[in-house]
Amino acid sequence: MGGTDGDPSASTAPKKRHVGDEEDELSEVEPDAVPQEVREWLASTFTRQLNTSRRKTDEKPRFRSVANAIRAGIFVERIYRRLSSATFLQLPPEVTRILKMPPATLETFLTQVENGYCKYKNPYHNNVHAADVLQTMHYMLSQTGLMNWLNDVEILATLVAALIHDFEHTGTTNNFHVMSGSETAILYNDRAVLENHHICAAFRYGNGTE
């Protein structure tokens, strides 16, 4: 018989794979999206192995895990950029309905709160920290069953308190304000300087006085 029909080894022999085949897994990743140190590590590690000997079977998943890690990092970065570039808030309709609050009013308040957290460019007490504490409070209310013991106004008060707890934080301590004689310390007579400022400043925005 002609061809390869008479040669059983032609159909059963495993197809050889090379390191270049594994590198195709990164074909969709743009070079500029991969950090320089990662590219250097990949080049030094796998080029050396390619020149010496074929990689062992048990080593192959390692390269795939590196590829997946890079893809995961790029995916998270894309989500962050998409959320950071959002120009509008998506408010659940049931929230404004239960609170009997116009969506525009709630959106304006939340925007002012975020701007206040970014006022002093605080590396920790910023808008990300506010969102973290707010989400933590929401989780505690919903997962522990506390929300079943509170009415809508009490739940709103709890969440707003978590949201504004560090509003317009200056990035310094109460003692710093007291010792430096800052205007904020003088205003609150050196007592709970930042805590009083957080609540007072947030209420000014909430009352529409600023």
PDB file of C-alpha atoms in Angstrom, residues 141-142 144-155:
ATOM      1  CA  LEU A 141     -23.966  44.092  57.527  1.00  0.00           C
ATOM      2  CA  SER A 142     -25.008  41.604  54.862  1.00  0.00           C
ATOM      3  CA  THR A 144     -23.671  38.684  59.700  1.00  0.00           C
ATOM      4  CA  GLY A 145     -27.386  39.388  59.457  1.00  0.00           C
ATOM      5  CA  LEU A 146     -27.114  42.795  61.154  1.00  0.00           C
ATOM      6  CA  MET A 147     -29.044  44.375  58.293  1.00  0.00           C
ATOM      7  CA  ASN A 148     -32.126  42.425  59.404  1.00  0.00           C
ATOM      8  CA  TRP A 149     -32.104  44.308  62.720  1.00  0.00           C
ATOM      9  CA  LEU A 150     -31.741  47.776  61.192  1.00  0.00           C
ATOM     10  CA  ASN A 151     -34.145  49.913  59.220  1.00  0.00           C
ATOM     11  CA  ASP A 152     -33.254  51.643  55.960  1.00  0.00           C
ATOM     12  CA  VAL A 153     -32.227  54.908  57.617  1.00  0.00           C
ATOM     13  CA  GLU A 154     -29.949  53.124  60.097  1.00  0.00           C
ATOM     14  CA  ILE A 155     -28.303  51.132  57.317  1.00  0.00           C
TER      15      ILE A 155
END
